[in-house]
Amino acid sequence: MALAASAALLCVSAPTAAADNAVLGSTCYQGWYAFTVTAAGGDIPAGSQWTSSWTAASQIPAEYHVLSFPRVIDYTPVNTHLVTLTNPAPIAAGTRVVLEPSGYSLTNKSRLTLKLSGYGGSTGRTFPVGEWPTC
């Protein structure tokens, strides 16, 4: 019983990364709306994950992808509207990563929504009908 209690104390007191190490936001990148992931409260641990998606009423097939600058976050396509994002190595405290979404359909028939969620919360923006995601 004492061994189990000691093990429980060790598990509770072991240092863990808090999700507030990552702050999600948005910016303008090369004239287009983009996401940001900032390592604010410490390093973002390797293997942290996010998902990013777009939504719009469009008949045009798209190949959605999200590139990171600097190239510290990899993307994996899930389908034409969704990707998963993972950092293979820790992202050092103070680092700001810009995530550039592209390959989504632009349409003047419906609103366009771009989203990023996962480690650190979620962010996104909806663009009204006829408004392109430019800045």
mmCIF file of C-alpha atoms in Angstrom:
data_model
loop_
_atom_site.group_PDB
_atom_site.id
_atom_site.type_symbol
_atom_site.label_atom_id
_atom_site.label_comp_id
_atom_site.label_asym_id
_atom_site.label_seq_id
_atom_site.Cartn_x
_atom_site.Cartn_y
_atom_site.Cartn_z
ATOM 1 C CA MET A 1 0.000 0.000 0.000
ATOM 2 C CA ALA A 2 2.835 2.403 0.862
ATOM 3 C CA LEU A 3 4.484 1.607 -2.466
ATOM 4 C CA ALA A 4 1.298 2.474 -4.362
ATOM 5 C CA ALA A 5 0.958 5.750 -2.454
ATOM 6 C CA SER A 6 4.594 6.643 -3.221
ATOM 7 C CA ALA A 7 4.075 5.845 -6.920
ATOM 8 C CA ALA A 8 0.962 8.024 -6.965
ATOM 9 C CA LEU A 9 2.885 10.915 -5.406
ATOM 10 C CA LEU A 10 5.658 10.536 -7.969
ATOM 11 C CA CYS A 11 3.140 10.643 -10.821
ATOM 12 C CA VAL A 12 1.427 13.726 -9.427
ATOM 13 C CA SER A 13 4.624 15.623 -8.734
ATOM 14 C CA ALA A 14 6.331 14.793 -12.055
ATOM 15 C CA PRO A 15 6.720 17.912 -14.234
ATOM 16 C CA THR A 16 4.260 18.093 -17.099
ATOM 17 C CA ALA A 17 3.897 20.585 -19.947
ATOM 18 C CA ALA A 18 0.907 22.865 -19.638
ATOM 19 C CA ALA A 19 -1.243 23.645 -22.662
ATOM 20 C CA ASP A 20 -0.661 27.331 -21.952
ATOM 21 C CA ASN A 21 2.849 26.883 -23.393
ATOM 22 C CA ALA A 22 1.216 27.405 -26.788
ATOM 23 C CA VAL A 23 -0.763 30.485 -27.712
ATOM 24 C CA LEU A 24 -2.770 30.252 -30.946
ATOM 25 C CA GLY A 25 -3.556 33.349 -32.952
ATOM 26 C CA SER A 26 -3.706 34.787 -36.439
ATOM 27 C CA THR A 27 -1.675 37.104 -38.623
ATOM 28 C CA CYS A 28 -1.265 38.260 -42.189
ATOM 29 C CA TYR A 29 1.315 36.300 -44.194
ATOM 30 C CA GLN A 30 2.204 37.235 -47.776
ATOM 31 C CA GLY A 31 -1.092 39.122 -47.996
ATOM 32 C CA TRP A 32 -3.279 36.224 -46.820
ATOM 33 C CA TYR A 33 -4.831 35.249 -43.487
ATOM 34 C CA ALA A 34 -2.611 32.833 -41.546
ATOM 35 C CA PHE A 35 -2.428 31.217 -38.103
ATOM 36 C CA THR A 36 0.279 31.568 -35.478
ATOM 37 C CA VAL A 37 1.498 29.213 -32.776
ATOM 38 C CA THR A 38 3.700 30.902 -30.189
ATOM 39 C CA ALA A 39 5.688 29.061 -27.522
ATOM 40 C CA ALA A 40 4.835 31.525 -24.768
ATOM 41 C CA GLY A 41 5.075 29.860 -21.352
ATOM 42 C CA GLY A 42 7.938 27.491 -22.134
ATOM 43 C CA ASP A 43 8.873 24.966 -24.792
ATOM 44 C CA ILE A 44 6.091 23.291 -26.747
ATOM 45 C CA PRO A 45 6.764 19.561 -26.300
ATOM 46 C CA ALA A 46 7.586 17.359 -29.276
ATOM 47 C CA GLY A 47 4.531 15.506 -30.551
ATOM 48 C CA SER A 48 2.055 18.296 -29.776
ATOM 49 C CA GLN A 49 -0.873 18.195 -32.171
ATOM 50 C CA TRP A 50 -3.337 20.497 -33.867
ATOM 51 C CA THR A 51 -5.985 20.148 -36.548
ATOM 52 C CA SER A 52 -6.803 22.724 -39.179
ATOM 53 C CA SER A 53 -9.805 22.793 -41.465
ATOM 54 C CA TRP A 54 -11.735 24.922 -43.887
ATOM 55 C CA THR A 55 -15.455 25.073 -44.553
ATOM 56 C CA ALA A 56 -17.229 26.607 -47.551
ATOM 57 C CA ALA A 57 -19.963 25.569 -49.914
ATOM 58 C CA SER A 58 -18.000 24.772 -53.032
ATOM 59 C CA GLN A 59 -18.134 22.137 -55.732
ATOM 60 C CA ILE A 60 -14.460 22.677 -56.555
ATOM 61 C CA PRO A 61 -12.225 19.947 -55.136
ATOM 62 C CA ALA A 62 -9.347 21.234 -53.051
ATOM 63 C CA GLU A 63 -6.111 19.880 -51.598
ATOM 64 C CA TYR A 64 -5.894 21.658 -48.232
ATOM 65 C CA HIS A 65 -2.456 21.937 -46.667
ATOM 66 C CA VAL A 66 -0.753 24.077 -44.030
ATOM 67 C CA LEU A 67 2.943 24.983 -44.194
ATOM 68 C CA SER A 68 4.885 26.278 -41.204
ATOM 69 C CA PHE A 69 7.479 29.048 -41.163
ATOM 70 C CA PRO A 70 9.981 28.206 -39.759
ATOM 71 C CA ARG A 71 9.505 24.576 -40.857
ATOM 72 C CA VAL A 72 9.057 23.075 -37.386
ATOM 73 C CA ILE A 73 5.500 21.705 -37.736
ATOM 74 C CA ASP A 74 4.590 18.947 -40.194
ATOM 75 C CA TYR A 75 1.147 18.500 -41.750
ATOM 76 C CA THR A 76 -0.621 15.295 -42.695
ATOM 77 C CA PRO A 77 -3.696 15.447 -44.946
ATOM 78 C CA VAL A 78 -6.796 13.749 -43.527
ATOM 79 C CA ASN A 79 -9.178 14.757 -46.326
ATOM 80 C CA THR A 80 -9.701 17.707 -48.692
ATOM 81 C CA HIS A 81 -10.917 19.893 -45.798
ATOM 82 C CA LEU A 82 -8.772 18.764 -42.847
ATOM 83 C CA VAL A 83 -5.111 18.294 -41.894
ATOM 84 C CA THR A 84 -3.371 17.251 -38.709
ATOM 85 C CA LEU A 85 -0.280 19.136 -37.585
ATOM 86 C CA THR A 86 2.516 17.799 -35.372
ATOM 87 C CA ASN A 87 5.879 19.152 -34.283
ATOM 88 C CA PRO A 88 8.508 16.359 -34.399
ATOM 89 C CA ALA A 89 10.883 18.260 -32.077
ATOM 90 C CA PRO A 90 10.239 20.656 -29.185
ATOM 91 C CA ILE A 91 9.559 24.258 -30.159
ATOM 92 C CA ALA A 92 11.718 26.540 -28.013
ATOM 93 C CA ALA A 93 10.140 29.099 -25.708
ATOM 94 C CA GLY A 94 9.757 32.445 -27.436
ATOM 95 C CA THR A 95 9.433 30.941 -30.924
ATOM 96 C CA ARG A 96 6.565 32.167 -33.115
ATOM 97 C CA VAL A 97 5.528 29.854 -35.930
ATOM 98 C CA VAL A 98 3.371 31.084 -38.814
ATOM 99 C CA LEU A 99 1.051 28.479 -40.317
ATOM 100 C CA GLU A 100 0.014 29.295 -43.872
ATOM 101 C CA PRO A 101 -3.185 27.533 -44.963
ATOM 102 C CA SER A 102 -3.711 27.052 -48.691
ATOM 103 C CA GLY A 103 -5.444 24.743 -51.124
ATOM 104 C CA TYR A 104 -8.961 25.638 -49.972
ATOM 105 C CA SER A 105 -11.686 26.709 -52.372
ATOM 106 C CA LEU A 106 -12.493 30.369 -52.781
ATOM 107 C CA THR A 107 -16.152 30.979 -53.519
ATOM 108 C CA ASN A 108 -18.492 33.939 -53.674
ATOM 109 C CA LYS A 109 -21.481 31.679 -52.987
ATOM 110 C CA SER A 110 -20.894 31.110 -49.254
ATOM 111 C CA ARG A 111 -18.769 32.155 -46.321
ATOM 112 C CA LEU A 112 -15.331 30.653 -45.816
ATOM 113 C CA THR A 113 -14.213 29.506 -42.367
ATOM 114 C CA LEU A 114 -10.605 28.643 -41.501
ATOM 115 C CA LYS A 115 -9.910 26.953 -38.135
ATOM 116 C CA LEU A 116 -6.950 25.807 -36.042
ATOM 117 C CA SER A 117 -7.399 23.893 -32.796
ATOM 118 C CA GLY A 118 -5.425 21.654 -30.495
ATOM 119 C CA TYR A 119 -2.574 22.251 -28.095
ATOM 120 C CA GLY A 120 -3.123 25.739 -26.665
ATOM 121 C CA GLY A 121 -6.795 26.155 -27.626
ATOM 122 C CA SER A 122 -8.402 27.176 -30.875
ATOM 123 C CA THR A 123 -8.609 30.112 -33.227
ATOM 124 C CA GLY A 124 -10.092 30.865 -36.607
ATOM 125 C CA ARG A 125 -12.001 33.306 -38.703
ATOM 126 C CA THR A 126 -15.055 33.328 -40.919
ATOM 127 C CA PHE A 127 -14.982 35.469 -44.036
ATOM 128 C CA PRO A 128 -18.367 36.721 -45.316
ATOM 129 C CA VAL A 129 -19.688 35.857 -48.768
ATOM 130 C CA GLY A 130 -17.528 37.513 -51.396
ATOM 131 C CA GLU A 131 -14.730 38.480 -48.979
ATOM 132 C CA TRP A 132 -11.401 36.779 -49.714
ATOM 133 C CA PRO A 133 -9.112 35.842 -46.810
ATOM 134 C CA THR A 134 -6.655 38.624 -47.647
ATOM 135 C CA CYS A 135 -5.285 41.383 -45.486
#
